[in-house]
Coordinates of N, CA and C in Angstrom, one line a residue:
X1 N 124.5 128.4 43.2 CA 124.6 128.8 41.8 C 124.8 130.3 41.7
X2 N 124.1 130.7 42.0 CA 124.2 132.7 42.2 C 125.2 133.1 43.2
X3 N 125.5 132.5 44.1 CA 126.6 132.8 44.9 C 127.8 133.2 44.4
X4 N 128.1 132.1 43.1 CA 129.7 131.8 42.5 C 129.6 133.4 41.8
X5 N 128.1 133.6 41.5 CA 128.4 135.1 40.8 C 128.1 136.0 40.8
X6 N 127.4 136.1 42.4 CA 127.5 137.3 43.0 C 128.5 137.1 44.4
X7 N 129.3 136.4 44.6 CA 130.5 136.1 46.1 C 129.2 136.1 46.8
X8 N 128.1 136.0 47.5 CA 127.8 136.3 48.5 C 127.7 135.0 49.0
X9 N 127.6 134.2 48.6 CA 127.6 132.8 49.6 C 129.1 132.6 50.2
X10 N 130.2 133.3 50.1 CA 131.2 133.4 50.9 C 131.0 134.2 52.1
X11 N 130.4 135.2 52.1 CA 129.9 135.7 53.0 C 129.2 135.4 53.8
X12 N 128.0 134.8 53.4 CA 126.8 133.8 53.8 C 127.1 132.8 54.6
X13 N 128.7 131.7 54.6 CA 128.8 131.0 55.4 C 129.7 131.5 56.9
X14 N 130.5 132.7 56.5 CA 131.3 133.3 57.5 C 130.5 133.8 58.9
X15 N 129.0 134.7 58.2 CA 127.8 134.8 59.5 C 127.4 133.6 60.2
X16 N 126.8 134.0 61.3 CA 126.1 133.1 62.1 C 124.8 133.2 61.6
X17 N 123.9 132.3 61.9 CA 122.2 131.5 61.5 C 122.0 133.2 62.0
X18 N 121.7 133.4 63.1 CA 120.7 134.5 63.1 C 120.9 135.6 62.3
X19 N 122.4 135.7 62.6 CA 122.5 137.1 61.4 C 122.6 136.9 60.1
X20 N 122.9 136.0 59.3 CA 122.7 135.2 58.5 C 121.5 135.6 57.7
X21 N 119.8 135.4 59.0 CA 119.1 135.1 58.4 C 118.2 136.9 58.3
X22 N 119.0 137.5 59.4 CA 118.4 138.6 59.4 C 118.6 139.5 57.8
X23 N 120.1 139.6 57.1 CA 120.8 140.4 56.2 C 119.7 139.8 55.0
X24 N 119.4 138.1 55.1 CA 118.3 137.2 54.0 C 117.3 138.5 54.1
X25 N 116.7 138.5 55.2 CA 115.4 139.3 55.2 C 115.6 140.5 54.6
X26 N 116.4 141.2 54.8 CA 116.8 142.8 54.6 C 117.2 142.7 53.1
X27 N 117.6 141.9 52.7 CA 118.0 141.9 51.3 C 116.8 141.7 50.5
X28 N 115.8 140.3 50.8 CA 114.8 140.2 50.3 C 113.7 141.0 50.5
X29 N 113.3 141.8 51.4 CA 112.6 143.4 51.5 C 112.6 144.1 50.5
X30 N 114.2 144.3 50.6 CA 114.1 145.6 49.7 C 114.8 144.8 47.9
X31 N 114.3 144.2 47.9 CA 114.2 143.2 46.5 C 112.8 143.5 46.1
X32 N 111.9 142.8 46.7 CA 110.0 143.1 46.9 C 109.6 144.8 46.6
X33 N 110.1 145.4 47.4 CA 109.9 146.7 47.8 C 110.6 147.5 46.4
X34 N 112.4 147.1 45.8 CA 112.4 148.1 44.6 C 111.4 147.5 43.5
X35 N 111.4 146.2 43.2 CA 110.3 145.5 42.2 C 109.2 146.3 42.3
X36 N 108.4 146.7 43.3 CA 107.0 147.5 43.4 C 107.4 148.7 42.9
X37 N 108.5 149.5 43.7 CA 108.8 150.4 43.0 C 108.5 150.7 41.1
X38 N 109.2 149.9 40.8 CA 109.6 149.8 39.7 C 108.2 149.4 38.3
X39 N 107.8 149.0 39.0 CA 106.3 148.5 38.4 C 105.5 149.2 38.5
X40 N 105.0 150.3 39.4 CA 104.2 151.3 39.9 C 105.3 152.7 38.8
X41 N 106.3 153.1 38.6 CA 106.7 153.6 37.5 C 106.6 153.1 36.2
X42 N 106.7 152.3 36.0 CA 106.4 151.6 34.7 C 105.4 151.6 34.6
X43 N 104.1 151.6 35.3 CA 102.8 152.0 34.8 C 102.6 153.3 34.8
X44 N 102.7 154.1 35.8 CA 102.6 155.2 35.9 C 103.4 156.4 34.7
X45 N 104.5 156.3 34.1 CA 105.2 156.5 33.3 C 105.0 156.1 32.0
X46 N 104.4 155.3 31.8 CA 104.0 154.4 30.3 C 103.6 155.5 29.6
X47 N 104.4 155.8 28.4 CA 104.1 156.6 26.9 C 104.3 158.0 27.3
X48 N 105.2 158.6 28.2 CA 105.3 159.4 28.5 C 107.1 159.9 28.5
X49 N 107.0 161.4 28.1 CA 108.7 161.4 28.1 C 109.1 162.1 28.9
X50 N 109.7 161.9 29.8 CA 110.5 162.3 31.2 C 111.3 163.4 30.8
X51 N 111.7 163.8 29.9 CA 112.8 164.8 29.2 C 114.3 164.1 29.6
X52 N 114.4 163.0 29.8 CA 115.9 163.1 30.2 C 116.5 162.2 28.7
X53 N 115.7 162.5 27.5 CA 116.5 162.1 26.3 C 116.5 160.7 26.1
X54 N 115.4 159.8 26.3 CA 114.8 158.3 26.5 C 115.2 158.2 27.6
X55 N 116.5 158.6 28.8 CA 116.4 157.7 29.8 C 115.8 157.6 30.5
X56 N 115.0 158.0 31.0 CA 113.7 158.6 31.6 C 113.1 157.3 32.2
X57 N 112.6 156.5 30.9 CA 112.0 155.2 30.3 C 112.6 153.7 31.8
X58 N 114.3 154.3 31.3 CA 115.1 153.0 32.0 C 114.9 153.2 33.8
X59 N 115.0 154.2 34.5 CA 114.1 154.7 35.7 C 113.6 153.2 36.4
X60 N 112.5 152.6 36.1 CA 111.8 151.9 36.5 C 112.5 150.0 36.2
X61 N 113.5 150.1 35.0 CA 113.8 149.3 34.6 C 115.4 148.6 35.5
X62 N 115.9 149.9 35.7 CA 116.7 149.8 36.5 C 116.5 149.2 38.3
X63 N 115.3 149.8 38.4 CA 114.9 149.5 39.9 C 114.7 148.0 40.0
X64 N 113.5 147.5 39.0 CA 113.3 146.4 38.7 C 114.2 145.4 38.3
X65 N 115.6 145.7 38.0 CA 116.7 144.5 37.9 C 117.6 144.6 39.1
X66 N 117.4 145.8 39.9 CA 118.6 145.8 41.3 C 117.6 145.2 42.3
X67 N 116.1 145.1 41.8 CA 115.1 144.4 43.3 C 115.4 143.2 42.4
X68 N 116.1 142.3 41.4 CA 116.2 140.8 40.6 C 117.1 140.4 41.7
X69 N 117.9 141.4 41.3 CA 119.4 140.9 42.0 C 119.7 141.0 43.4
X70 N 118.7 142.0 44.5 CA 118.8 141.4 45.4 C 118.2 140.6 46.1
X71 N 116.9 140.2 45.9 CA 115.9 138.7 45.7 C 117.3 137.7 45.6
X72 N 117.7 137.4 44.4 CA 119.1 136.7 43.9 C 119.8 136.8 45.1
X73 N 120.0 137.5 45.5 CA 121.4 137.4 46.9 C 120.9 137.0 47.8
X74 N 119.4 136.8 47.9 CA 119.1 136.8 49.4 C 119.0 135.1 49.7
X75 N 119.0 134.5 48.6 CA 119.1 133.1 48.6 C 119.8 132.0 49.0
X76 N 121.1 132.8 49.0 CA 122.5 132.6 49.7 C 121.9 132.8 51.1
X77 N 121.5 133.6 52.0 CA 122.0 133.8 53.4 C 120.6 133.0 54.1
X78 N 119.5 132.1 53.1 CA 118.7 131.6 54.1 C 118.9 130.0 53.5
X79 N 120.2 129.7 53.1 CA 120.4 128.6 52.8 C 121.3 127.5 54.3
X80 N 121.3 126.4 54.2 CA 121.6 125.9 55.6 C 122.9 125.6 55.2
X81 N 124.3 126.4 55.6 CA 125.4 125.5 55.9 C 126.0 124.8 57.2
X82 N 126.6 123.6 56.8 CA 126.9 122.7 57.9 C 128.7 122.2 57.8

C-alpha cells in the first residue's frame, strides 16, 4: 500500500532477503531514533520561542513526520516476495 507511494517496494523486490532485510532495519532505526528525537524537542521546547519567527516550533515536528515516513518504508523491505 505505501510502496505505490513511496516506489520503495520496487526497490524492495530487486534486493536480495538479507540485504533486503538489513536497509528494513536501517530504515526502521532511524524512524524510532528521529521519532525520539522529535518528542524529547517537543517537550523540551514546549512554550518557548526559538527566535527563528515560529519556526523554531516545526524543528521537532518535522523530525517526527521524516521518523513516520521512514517506519513507512521500512515495511516494504521486511515484507516476503516470491
Amino acid at each position: 500500500m505505501f510502496g505505490l507511494f513511496f516506489g520503495s517496494e520496487a526497490i524492495a523486490e530487486m534486493l536480495p532477503l538479507k540485504i533486503r532485510r538489513i536497509v528494513g532495519i536501517i530504515l526502521l532505526s532511524a524512524g524510532i531514533i528521529l521519532g525520539i528525537i522529535g518528542l524529547v524537542f517537543m517537550i523540551l521546547f514546549q512554550g518557548s520561542d526559538l527566535g527563528l519567527g515560529g519556526m523554531g516550533e516545526l524543528i521537532w515536528l518535522i523530525s517526527i513526520g521524516v521518523g513516520a515516513i521512514s517506519i513507512l518504508m521500512s515495511i516494504d523491505f521486511f515484507r516476503k516476495y516470491e
